Coordinates of N, CA and C in Angstrom, one line a residue:
T27 N 82.4 81.0 90.4 CA 83.3 79.6 89.6 C 84.5 80.4 89.0
T28 N 84.8 81.9 89.2 CA 85.7 82.4 88.7 C 86.8 82.5 89.6
I29 N 86.4 82.7 90.8 CA 87.7 82.5 92.2 C 88.7 81.8 92.1
N30 N 90.1 82.2 91.8 CA 91.0 81.6 92.0 C 91.6 81.4 93.3
A31 N 92.1 80.2 93.6 CA 92.2 79.5 94.9 C 93.3 80.1 96.2
K32 N 94.5 80.3 94.4 CA 95.5 81.0 95.1 C 95.7 82.4 95.3
L33 N 95.0 83.4 94.6 CA 94.6 84.6 94.8 C 93.9 85.2 95.8
Q34 N 92.5 84.2 95.7 CA 91.5 83.3 97.5 C 92.6 83.9 98.9
R35 N 93.0 82.3 98.7 CA 94.3 83.1 100.2 C 94.8 83.9 100.2
V36 N 95.5 84.7 99.4 CA 96.0 85.8 99.8 C 95.3 87.1 99.9
A37 N 94.4 87.0 98.7 CA 93.3 88.2 99.4 C 92.8 87.8 100.9
Q38 N 92.3 86.9 101.8 CA 92.1 86.7 103.2 C 93.4 87.1 103.7
Q39 N 94.6 86.5 103.8 CA 95.2 87.4 104.3 C 95.5 88.7 104.1
S40 N 96.0 89.0 103.2 CA 96.4 90.7 103.1 C 95.6 91.0 103.9
L41 N 93.8 90.5 104.0 CA 92.9 91.9 104.7 C 93.1 91.4 106.6
Q42 N 93.0 90.0 106.7 CA 93.5 89.7 107.9 C 94.4 91.0 108.7
Q43 N 96.4 90.4 107.7 CA 97.1 91.2 108.2 C 96.9 92.7 108.4
G44 N 96.0 92.8 107.4 CA 96.1 94.5 107.7 C 94.8 95.3 108.7
L45 N 93.8 94.4 108.7 CA 93.5 94.8 109.7 C 93.8 94.8 111.4
I46 N 95.1 93.5 111.3 CA 95.6 93.9 112.5 C 96.7 95.0 112.5
N47 N 97.6 94.7 111.3 CA 98.3 95.7 111.0 C 98.1 97.3 111.6
Y48 N 96.4 97.4 111.1 CA 95.3 98.8 111.8 C 95.0 99.4 113.1
S49 N 94.9 98.0 113.9 CA 94.7 97.8 115.0 C 96.0 98.1 115.7
L50 N 97.5 97.9 115.7 CA 99.0 98.2 115.9 C 98.4 99.7 116.4
R51 N 98.6 99.8 115.6 CA 98.8 101.7 114.8 C 97.9 102.6 115.9
H52 N 97.1 101.8 116.1 CA 95.9 103.0 117.5 C 95.6 102.7 118.7
G53 N 97.3 101.3 119.3 CA 97.3 101.5 120.0 C 97.1 99.8 120.9
F54 N 98.2 99.2 122.2 CA 97.8 98.2 122.8 C 96.5 98.1 123.3
R55 N 95.0 97.2 123.4 CA 94.5 97.4 124.2 C 94.5 96.1 126.3
G56 N 95.6 96.0 126.1 CA 96.1 95.6 127.5 C 95.8 93.6 126.8
P57 N 95.4 93.0 128.1 CA 95.9 91.2 127.7 C 94.5 90.7 127.5
I58 N 94.0 89.6 127.0 CA 92.9 89.3 127.1 C 92.0 89.1 128.1
F59 N 92.1 88.3 129.0 CA 92.4 88.6 131.2 C 93.5 88.2 130.9
T60 N 94.0 88.1 132.9 CA 95.0 87.2 133.6 C 94.9 85.6 134.7
L61 N 95.7 85.6 134.0 CA 95.7 84.1 135.1 C 96.6 84.2 136.5
D62 N 96.1 83.5 137.5 CA 97.0 83.8 138.8 C 98.3 83.8 138.2
N63 N 98.9 84.6 139.7 CA 101.0 84.5 139.2 C 101.7 83.4 138.7
P64 N 103.0 83.1 138.0 CA 103.0 82.1 138.2 C 103.7 81.8 139.2
A65 N 104.2 82.1 140.3 CA 104.2 81.7 141.5 C 103.3 80.8 141.9
N66 N 102.0 80.9 142.0 CA 101.2 80.1 142.4 C 99.9 79.5 141.8
I67 N 100.7 78.6 140.8 CA 100.4 77.6 140.0 C 101.2 77.2 138.7
D68 N 100.7 75.9 138.7 CA 101.8 75.2 137.7 C 101.5 75.2 136.2
Q69 N 102.1 74.8 135.6 CA 102.6 74.5 134.1 C 101.3 74.6 134.1
A70 N 100.5 73.1 134.5 CA 100.2 72.2 134.3 C 98.6 72.7 134.1
T71 N 98.2 73.6 135.0 CA 96.8 74.6 135.1 C 96.6 75.4 133.6
W72 N 97.9 76.0 133.8 CA 98.0 77.6 132.6 C 97.3 76.4 130.9
Q73 N 98.0 75.2 131.0 CA 98.3 74.6 129.7 C 96.8 74.2 129.4
A74 N 96.1 74.0 130.3 CA 94.5 73.2 130.5 C 94.0 74.3 130.4
A75 N 93.9 75.9 130.6 CA 93.1 76.7 130.3 C 93.4 77.2 129.0
L76 N 94.6 77.4 128.3 CA 94.7 78.3 127.0 C 94.2 77.4 125.8
P77 N 94.0 76.1 125.8 CA 93.4 75.5 124.0 C 91.8 76.1 124.4
K78 N 91.3 76.0 125.5 CA 90.0 76.4 125.3 C 89.6 77.8 125.2
I79 N 90.7 78.8 124.5 CA 91.0 80.1 124.1 C 90.5 79.9 122.6
P80 N 89.7 80.4 121.2 CA 90.0 79.4 120.5 C 91.1 80.4 119.4
T81 N 91.4 80.0 118.7 CA 92.6 80.8 117.6 C 91.4 81.3 116.4
H82 N 92.2 82.7 116.2 CA 91.8 83.8 114.9 C 93.1 83.4 114.4
N83 N 92.7 82.9 112.8 CA 93.0 83.0 111.9 C 94.6 83.0 112.0
L84 N 95.2 84.3 111.8 CA 97.0 83.9 112.1 C 97.4 83.8 113.6
L85 N 96.0 84.7 114.4 CA 96.5 85.1 116.3 C 96.2 83.6 117.1
Q86 N 97.3 83.6 118.4 CA 96.4 82.2 119.0 C 97.1 83.1 120.3
A87 N 96.1 82.4 121.9 CA 96.2 82.6 122.5 C 98.4 82.4 123.5
A88 N 98.4 83.3 124.4 CA 99.6 83.1 124.8 C 99.8 83.6 126.6
A89 N 100.7 82.4 127.4 CA 100.5 83.4 128.9 C 101.7 83.9 128.5
I90 N 101.8 85.1 129.7 CA 103.1 85.2 129.7 C 103.7 84.7 130.5
T91 N 105.1 83.7 130.8 CA 105.6 83.1 132.0 C 106.3 84.1 132.8
S92 N 107.3 84.9 131.8 CA 108.7 85.7 133.0 C 107.8 86.8 131.5
C93 N 108.8 88.0 132.3 CA 109.4 88.8 131.5 C 110.6 89.6 132.3
N94 N 111.4 90.1 130.6 CA 112.9 90.3 130.8 C 112.4 92.0 130.4
K95 N 114.2 92.6 130.9 CA 114.1 93.6 130.5 C 113.3 94.6 129.4
Q96 N 113.4 94.1 128.2 CA 113.1 94.6 126.8 C 112.8 92.8 126.1
S97 N 111.6 91.4 126.8 CA 111.5 90.2 126.2 C 110.7 90.1 126.9
V98 N 109.7 88.6 126.4 CA 109.0 87.8 127.7 C 109.3 86.2 126.9
S99 N 108.7 86.0 127.2 CA 108.6 83.9 127.6 C 107.0 84.5 127.7
A100 N 106.5 83.7 126.7 CA 105.7 82.5 127.4 C 104.7 81.5 126.6
L101 N 103.5 81.0 127.5 CA 103.9 79.6 126.9 C 102.2 79.4 125.9
L102 N 102.7 78.6 125.1 CA 101.2 78.6 124.0 C 100.4 76.9 124.3
P103 N 99.1 77.2 123.7 CA 98.3 76.0 124.0 C 98.9 75.1 123.6
N104 N 100.1 74.4 123.1 CA 100.6 73.2 122.6 C 101.8 72.9 123.9
G105 N 102.0 73.4 124.9 CA 103.2 73.6 125.4 C 104.1 74.1 125.3
T106 N 104.5 75.2 124.0 CA 105.9 75.2 123.8 C 106.2 76.4 124.4
T107 N 106.8 76.8 124.9 CA 107.6 78.3 125.5 C 108.3 79.4 124.6
I108 N 107.9 79.7 124.1 CA 108.2 81.3 123.4 C 108.5 82.8 123.5
N109 N 110.3 83.1 122.8 CA 110.6 83.9 123.3 C 109.8 85.3 122.3
I110 N 109.7 86.7 123.1 CA 109.3 87.4 122.3 C 110.4 88.5 121.9
D111 N 110.7 89.0 121.5 CA 111.6 90.0 121.7 C 111.5 91.7 121.8
W112 N 112.4 92.8 121.6 CA 111.9 93.7 121.6 C 111.3 94.1 120.6
A113 N 111.5 93.9 119.2 CA 110.6 94.0 118.2 C 109.7 93.7 117.9
G114 N 109.1 92.6 119.2 CA 108.1 92.1 118.7 C 106.8 93.3 119.6
L115 N 107.6 93.8 120.1 CA 107.4 94.5 121.6 C 107.0 95.9 121.7
S116 N 108.0 96.5 121.3 CA 107.6 97.7 121.2 C 106.9 98.5 120.5
W117 N 106.3 98.2 119.8 CA 104.8 99.2 119.1 C 103.8 99.2 119.9
A118 N 103.3 98.1 121.5 CA 102.4 98.4 122.4 C 102.3 99.4 123.0
R119 N 102.8 100.7 122.5 CA 101.8 102.1 122.9 C 100.2 101.7 123.8
P120 N 100.0 102.1 125.1 CA 98.4 101.9 125.3 C 97.9 103.2 124.8
K121 N 96.6 102.2 124.3 CA 95.7 102.5 123.6 C 94.7 103.6 124.8
L122 N 94.4 104.9 124.1 CA 93.6 106.3 125.2 C 92.5 106.2 124.3
K123 N 91.8 106.9 124.9 CA 90.6 107.6 124.6 C 90.2 108.4 123.1
D124 N 89.5 108.2 122.6 CA 89.1 109.5 121.4 C 90.2 108.9 119.8
G125 N 91.0 107.9 120.0 CA 92.1 106.8 118.9 C 93.4 107.6 119.1
Y126 N 93.7 108.6 120.1 CA 94.9 108.3 120.9 C 95.5 107.4 121.4
V127 N 97.1 108.0 121.4 CA 97.5 106.5 122.2 C 99.2 106.9 123.4
G128 N 99.4 106.3 124.0 CA 100.1 106.9 125.0 C 101.8 106.8 124.8
K129 N 102.4 107.2 125.6 CA 103.9 107.0 125.6 C 104.5 105.6 124.9
S130 N 105.7 105.9 125.0 CA 105.8 104.0 123.6 C 106.7 103.7 125.1
P131 N 106.3 102.3 125.5 CA 107.1 101.5 126.5 C 108.6 101.8 126.6
K132 N 108.9 101.8 127.6 CA 110.3 101.4 127.6 C 111.4 99.8 128.1
T133 N 110.3 99.5 128.8 CA 110.3 97.8 129.3 C 109.7 97.0 128.6
A134 N 109.6 96.1 129.1 CA 108.7 95.2 128.8 C 107.4 94.6 129.7
G135 N 108.4 95.6 130.8 CA 106.9 95.7 132.2 C 106.1 96.4 132.1
D136 N 106.6 97.2 131.1 CA 105.3 98.7 131.0 C 104.2 98.2 130.0
I137 N 104.3 97.1 129.2 CA 103.1 96.4 128.0 C 102.3 95.2 128.9
V138 N 103.3 94.8 129.7 CA 102.7 93.0 130.2 C 102.9 92.8 130.7
Q139 N 102.9 91.3 132.2 CA 103.2 90.8 133.5 C 102.8 89.6 133.3
P140 N 103.7 88.8 133.6 CA 103.7 87.2 133.6 C 102.2 87.1 135.0
G141 N 101.1 86.1 134.2 CA 100.0 85.3 134.7 C 99.2 86.7 133.2
D142 N 99.4 87.3 132.4 CA 98.7 87.8 131.9 C 98.6 87.1 130.0
V143 N 97.4 86.5 129.6 CA 97.2 85.9 128.5 C 96.9 86.9 127.3
V144 N 97.8 87.0 126.5 CA 97.4 87.3 125.1 C 97.6 86.5 124.0
W145 N 97.4 88.2 122.8 CA 97.4 87.2 121.2 C 98.8 87.5 120.7
V146 N 99.4 86.6 120.3 CA 100.7 86.4 119.3 C 100.7 85.7 118.0
E147 N 101.1 86.2 116.9 CA 101.5 85.7 116.4 C 103.0 85.7 115.7
K148 N 103.2 84.9 114.4 CA 104.5 84.8 114.4 C 105.0 85.1 113.1
L149 N 105.8 86.2 112.7 CA 106.3 87.5 111.2 C 107.2 86.2 111.1
N150 N 107.4 86.9 110.1 CA 108.9 86.1 109.7 C 109.8 85.3 110.6
N151 N 109.0 84.5 110.8 CA 109.7 83.3 111.6 C 110.2 83.8 113.2
Q152 N 109.5 85.1 113.4 CA 109.7 86.1 114.6 C 108.3 85.6 114.8
W153 N 108.4 85.6 116.9 CA 106.9 85.7 117.5 C 106.6 87.6 117.6
Q154 N 105.3 87.7 117.6 CA 105.8 89.0 118.4 C 103.9 89.2 118.8
L155 N 104.0 90.3 120.0 CA 102.6 90.5 120.8 C 101.4 91.4 120.5
S156 N 100.5 90.9 119.6 CA 99.7 91.4 119.4 C 98.2 91.5 119.3
Q157 N 97.0 91.6 118.4 CA 95.8 91.6 119.0 C 95.1 91.9 118.4
A158 N 94.0 90.5 118.3 CA 92.3 90.5 117.1 C 92.0 92.0 117.4
P159 N 92.0 92.3 116.1 CA 91.4 94.0 115.4 C 90.2 94.0 115.8
Q160 N 89.3 95.6 115.9 CA 88.4 95.8 116.1 C 87.8 96.4 114.8
A161 N 88.4 97.1 113.8 CA 88.0 97.1 112.5 C 87.8 95.7 111.9
Q162 N 86.6 96.4 110.6 CA 86.9 95.6 110.4 C 86.9 95.5 109.0
G163 N 87.1 94.5 107.4 CA 87.3 95.4 106.7 C 86.5 94.2 105.1
A164 N 86.8 94.7 104.2 CA 86.6 93.7 102.9 C 87.4 93.6 101.9
L165 N 86.8 92.9 100.7 CA 87.9 93.0 99.2 C 87.2 92.3 98.4
V166 N 87.5 92.8 97.2 CA 87.4 92.5 95.6 C 87.7 92.6 94.9
S167 N 88.1 91.8 94.4 CA 88.6 91.6 93.3 C 88.8 91.0 92.0
M168 N 88.8 92.3 91.0 CA 87.8 91.5 89.7 C 88.8 91.8 88.7
T169 N 88.3 91.0 87.8 CA 89.4 91.1 86.2 C 88.2 92.4 85.6
P170 N 89.3 93.4 85.6 CA 88.1 94.8 84.9 C 87.6 94.6 83.3
D171 N 88.1 93.7 81.9 CA 87.5 93.5 80.6 C 86.2 92.4 81.1
T172 N 86.0 90.9 81.9 CA 85.2 90.8 81.6 C 84.6 90.8 83.4
G173 N 84.5 91.2 84.4 CA 83.8 91.4 85.3 C 83.8 90.4 86.6
A174 N 84.9 89.6 85.6 CA 85.0 88.1 86.6 C 85.6 88.1 87.8
I175 N 85.1 88.1 89.2 CA 85.3 87.3 90.5 C 86.5 86.9 90.8
T176 N 87.8 87.2 91.1 CA 88.8 86.5 90.9 C 89.2 86.0 92.6
A177 N 88.3 86.7 93.4 CA 88.9 87.1 95.1 C 88.2 87.4 95.7
I178 N 87.0 87.4 96.8 CA 86.2 87.9 97.2 C 86.7 87.7 99.3
T179 N 86.5 88.3 99.7 CA 86.5 88.8 101.6 C 86.0 89.2 101.8
G180 N 84.6 89.3 103.3 CA 83.6 89.8 103.3 C 84.7 90.4 104.7
G181 N 86.0 90.0 105.7 CA 85.8 90.2 106.8 C 87.3 89.8 107.9
Y182 N 87.2 89.9 108.8 CA 88.6 89.6 109.3 C 88.3 88.2 109.4
D183 N 87.2 86.9 110.6 CA 87.0 86.0 110.8 C 85.8 85.8 111.0
Y184 N 85.3 84.3 110.4 CA 83.8 84.4 110.4 C 83.1 83.7 111.2
D185 N 84.2 83.2 112.9 CA 83.6 82.4 113.6 C 83.5 84.2 114.6
L186 N 84.6 85.1 113.7 CA 83.7 86.0 115.3 C 82.3 86.6 114.7
S187 N 82.4 86.9 113.4 CA 81.5 87.8 112.5 C 81.2 87.3 111.5
K188 N 79.1 86.9 111.1 CA 79.3 86.4 109.7 C 78.2 87.0 109.4
F189 N 78.9 88.3 109.0 CA 78.3 89.4 108.4 C 79.2 89.7 107.3
N190 N 78.4 89.4 106.0 CA 80.0 89.9 104.8 C 79.9 90.9 104.4
R191 N 80.2 91.2 104.5 CA 80.2 93.0 104.1 C 81.2 93.6 102.9
A192 N 81.2 92.4 102.0 CA 81.7 92.4 100.8 C 80.3 92.3 99.7
T193 N 79.1 91.2 99.7 CA 78.3 91.2 99.3 C 76.5 91.1 100.7
Q194 N 77.0 91.7 101.4 CA 75.9 92.1 102.3 C 75.5 93.6 103.1
A195 N 77.2 94.2 102.6 CA 76.8 95.5 103.3 C 76.4 96.5 101.9
L196 N 76.4 97.4 102.6 CA 74.5 98.4 101.4 C 75.5 99.5 101.8
R197 N 76.9 100.0 100.6 CA 77.6 101.5 101.2 C 76.8 102.2 101.1
Q198 N 77.0 103.8 101.5 CA 76.3 104.4 101.9 C 77.1 105.8 100.6
T199 N 76.0 106.5 99.3 CA 76.9 107.0 98.7 C 77.6 108.3 98.6
G200 N 77.8 108.4 99.6 CA 79.0 109.6 100.3 C 79.2 111.0 99.4
S201 N 80.9 110.8 99.4 CA 81.2 111.7 98.1 C 81.2 110.9 96.9
S202 N 80.7 109.5 96.4 CA 80.6 109.0 95.3 C 79.4 110.0 93.9
F203 N 79.0 110.7 95.3 CA 77.8 111.6 94.1 C 78.1 113.1 94.0
K204 N 79.1 113.6 94.8 CA 79.5 114.9 94.1 C 80.3 115.0 92.6
P205 N 80.5 114.3 92.0 CA 80.6 114.4 89.9 C 79.4 114.6 90.1
F206 N 78.4 114.2 90.0 CA 77.5 113.8 89.1 C 77.0 115.6 90.1
I207 N 76.8 116.1 90.8 CA 76.4 118.0 91.5 C 77.5 118.3 90.5
Y208 N 79.0 118.7 89.8 CA 79.5 119.0 89.3 C 79.6 119.1 87.7
S209 N 79.5 118.1 87.5 CA 78.5 117.9 85.9 C 77.1 118.5 86.0
A210 N 76.2 119.0 86.5 CA 75.8 119.1 86.7 C 75.9 120.8 86.3
A211 N 76.5 121.6 86.8 CA 77.1 122.7 87.3 C 77.8 122.9 86.0
L212 N 78.7 122.5 85.5 CA 79.6 122.4 84.4 C 78.3 122.9 83.4
N213 N 77.2 121.6 83.3 CA 76.4 121.5 81.8 C 75.5 122.7 82.0
K214 N 75.6 123.9 83.3 CA 74.9 124.9 83.5 C 75.3 126.4 83.6
G215 N 76.7 125.7 82.5 CA 77.9 127.1 82.5 C 78.7 127.4 83.3
Y216 N 78.6 126.4 84.6 CA 80.5 127.1 85.5 C 80.8 126.4 84.5
T217 N 82.6 127.3 85.2 CA 83.8 126.0 84.6 C 84.5 125.8 86.2
L218 N 85.8 124.5 85.3 CA 86.3 124.5 86.4 C 87.2 125.4 87.5
A219 N 87.4 127.1 86.6 CA 87.8 128.1 87.4 C 87.4 128.6 88.0
S220 N 85.7 128.7 88.5 CA 84.2 129.0 89.2 C 84.8 128.8 90.2
I221 N 84.8 130.1 90.9 CA 84.6 130.3 92.5 C 83.6 130.1 93.1
I222 N 83.6 129.4 94.2 CA 82.9 128.9 95.8 C 83.4 129.3 96.4
N223 N 82.4 129.8 97.6 CA 83.2 129.9 98.3 C 82.6 128.8 99.5
D224 N 84.4 128.3 100.3 CA 84.1 127.3 101.6 C 84.5 128.0 102.5
A225 N 83.1 128.4 102.9 CA 83.4 129.0 104.1 C 81.2 128.4 105.0
P226 N 82.0 128.3 106.5 CA 80.6 128.1 107.2 C 78.9 128.3 106.6
I227 N 78.2 127.3 106.4 CA 76.6 127.9 106.0 C 75.9 126.9 107.4
V228 N 74.8 127.7 107.2 CA 73.5 127.2 108.1 C 72.9 127.0 107.6
I229 N 71.7 125.4 107.6 CA 70.8 125.5 107.1 C 69.9 125.0 107.4
K230 N 68.9 125.2 107.4 CA 67.7 124.6 108.3 C 66.7 124.0 107.4
D231 N 67.1 122.5 108.0 CA 66.1 121.0 108.1 C 64.9 121.0 108.3
T232 N 64.0 121.1 107.7 CA 62.7 121.0 107.8 C 62.1 120.0 108.3
G233 N 63.1 118.9 107.2 CA 62.5 117.4 107.4 C 62.6 116.5 109.0
E234 N 64.3 117.5 109.8 CA 64.1 117.4 110.7 C 64.0 118.4 111.6
N235 N 63.5 119.5 111.5 CA 62.8 120.5 112.4 C 64.3 121.2 113.1
Q236 N 65.6 121.3 112.5 CA 67.0 121.6 113.2 C 67.3 122.0 112.4
L237 N 68.1 122.7 112.7 CA 69.6 123.4 111.8 C 70.7 122.1 110.9
W238 N 71.2 122.6 110.5 CA 71.7 121.7 110.2 C 73.2 122.6 109.5
R239 N 74.9 122.0 110.2 CA 75.8 122.8 110.1 C 77.0 121.8 109.0
P240 N 76.9 122.1 107.7 CA 77.9 121.2 106.9 C 79.3 121.2 107.8
K241 N 80.3 120.4 107.2 CA 81.4 120.9 107.5 C 82.4 120.4 106.6
N242 N 83.8 120.4 106.4 CA 84.5 119.7 105.5 C 85.3 118.6 106.8
D243 N 85.6 117.4 106.1 CA 85.9 116.6 107.0 C 87.1 116.8 107.8
N244 N 88.1 117.9 107.5 CA 89.0 118.0 108.6 C 88.4 119.1 109.2
E245 N 87.3 119.7 109.1 CA 87.0 120.6 109.9 C 87.1 122.4 109.8
K246 N 87.7 122.3 108.8 CA 88.6 123.7 108.4 C 87.5 124.1 107.2
F247 N 88.5 125.5 107.2 CA 87.1 126.1 105.9 C 88.5 127.0 104.6
Y248 N 88.3 126.8 103.8 CA 89.3 127.4 102.7 C 89.2 128.9 102.1
G249 N 87.2 129.5 102.4 CA 87.5 130.4 101.7 C 87.0 130.6 100.1
P250 N 87.4 131.6 99.0 CA 86.8 130.9 97.9 C 88.0 130.0 96.7
T251 N 87.2 129.2 96.6 CA 87.6 128.0 96.0 C 86.8 127.5 94.5
R252 N 88.1 127.3 93.6 CA 88.3 127.3 92.2 C 87.7 125.7 92.2
L253 N 86.1 125.2 91.0 CA 85.4 124.1 91.2 C 86.6 122.6 90.9
R254 N 87.8 122.8 90.3 CA 88.5 122.2 90.0 C 88.7 121.4 91.6
V255 N 89.0 122.4 92.3 CA 90.0 121.8 93.4 C 88.8 121.5 94.8
G256 N 87.6 121.9 94.6 CA 86.1 121.7 95.2 C 86.2 120.2 94.8
L257 N 86.2 119.2 93.8 CA 85.9 118.5 93.4 C 87.4 117.5 93.9
A258 N 88.5 118.3 93.5 CA 89.6 117.1 94.1 C 90.1 117.1 95.1
E259 N 89.3 117.7 95.5 CA 90.0 117.5 97.6 C 88.5 117.1 98.4
S260 N 87.1 116.7 97.3 CA 85.8 116.9 97.9 C 85.7 117.5 99.1
R261 N 85.5 118.9 99.0 CA 84.9 119.4 100.0 C 83.4 119.2 100.1
N262 N 83.4 119.7 101.0 CA 82.0 119.3 101.4 C 81.1 120.8 101.6
L263 N 81.7 121.8 101.7 CA 80.8 122.6 101.8 C 80.6 123.8 100.3
V264 N 81.6 123.6 99.7 CA 82.2 124.1 98.2 C 80.8 123.0 97.8
S265 N 80.7 121.6 97.9 CA 79.2 121.0 97.2 C 78.0 121.5 97.4
V266 N 78.2 122.1 98.8 CA 76.8 121.9 99.1 C 76.2 123.9 98.6
R267 N 77.6 124.5 98.9 CA 76.8 126.0 97.9 C 77.1 125.0 96.3
L268 N 77.4 124.5 95.7 CA 77.5 124.7 94.3 C 75.4 124.6 94.5
L269 N 75.2 123.2 95.1 CA 74.3 122.7 94.8 C 73.0 123.7 95.0
Q270 N 73.8 124.4 95.9 CA 72.6 126.0 96.1 C 71.5 126.7 95.2
D271 N 73.4 126.4 94.7 CA 73.2 128.0 93.6 C 72.8 127.4 91.9
I272 N 73.0 125.5 91.7 CA 72.2 125.5 90.6 C 70.6 124.6 90.9
T273 N 70.3 124.4 92.1 CA 69.3 124.3 92.7 C 69.0 123.0 91.8
I274 N 68.2 122.3 92.6 CA 68.7 120.3 93.0 C 67.6 119.9 91.6
P275 N 66.7 120.8 90.9 CA 65.7 120.8 89.7 C 67.3 120.0 88.3

């Protein structure tokens, strides 16, 4: 009952565009699929195929009809032909394995070919090549002094996924538990200047009957570290050694 309709729309649009932008930064995955070459098929057949592809919020499908050096023409499901210039194409470095992206394209032909069906969106009255995000997200906006929820959205598109990440996802504690460990250490006589060694450690995990080798997020080790730095930078090895020192009880 505390949802603000205007803020709710803004929240949904912000999350959707944020997920799209994240997807674009991680490289172009290629066309949705490819129709026959324009020379072998008439536009009416193409136009009959496009409306069968559902839109996803800001995105709609379009078929590439021609490629120039740094621009393309594309057919929308309603029969309209649009032009996408280089500003809307140049982001499309190819997506590679393990989060890497390839070289920047030099021509439109490096990205798409006539007959390719791709996602497009219109931003600031300019059409651009886009793609549906694979990553998901959630947003909750609250009034701090009352706890009233003013906007809440749990994913990119309900048609793609019915799972609400704002209300149904069970967040793992993760690093948010570390302040409790550091608070216990301060209570046992440690200070912010106490030194803990940020170095590799191997622990026998009796529950899994194997060795556990914890590491920092960036897989680096920094040696002797003050408690205040370990907490501020969320160093996993400092937290593990600190917990060993103060013990679980």
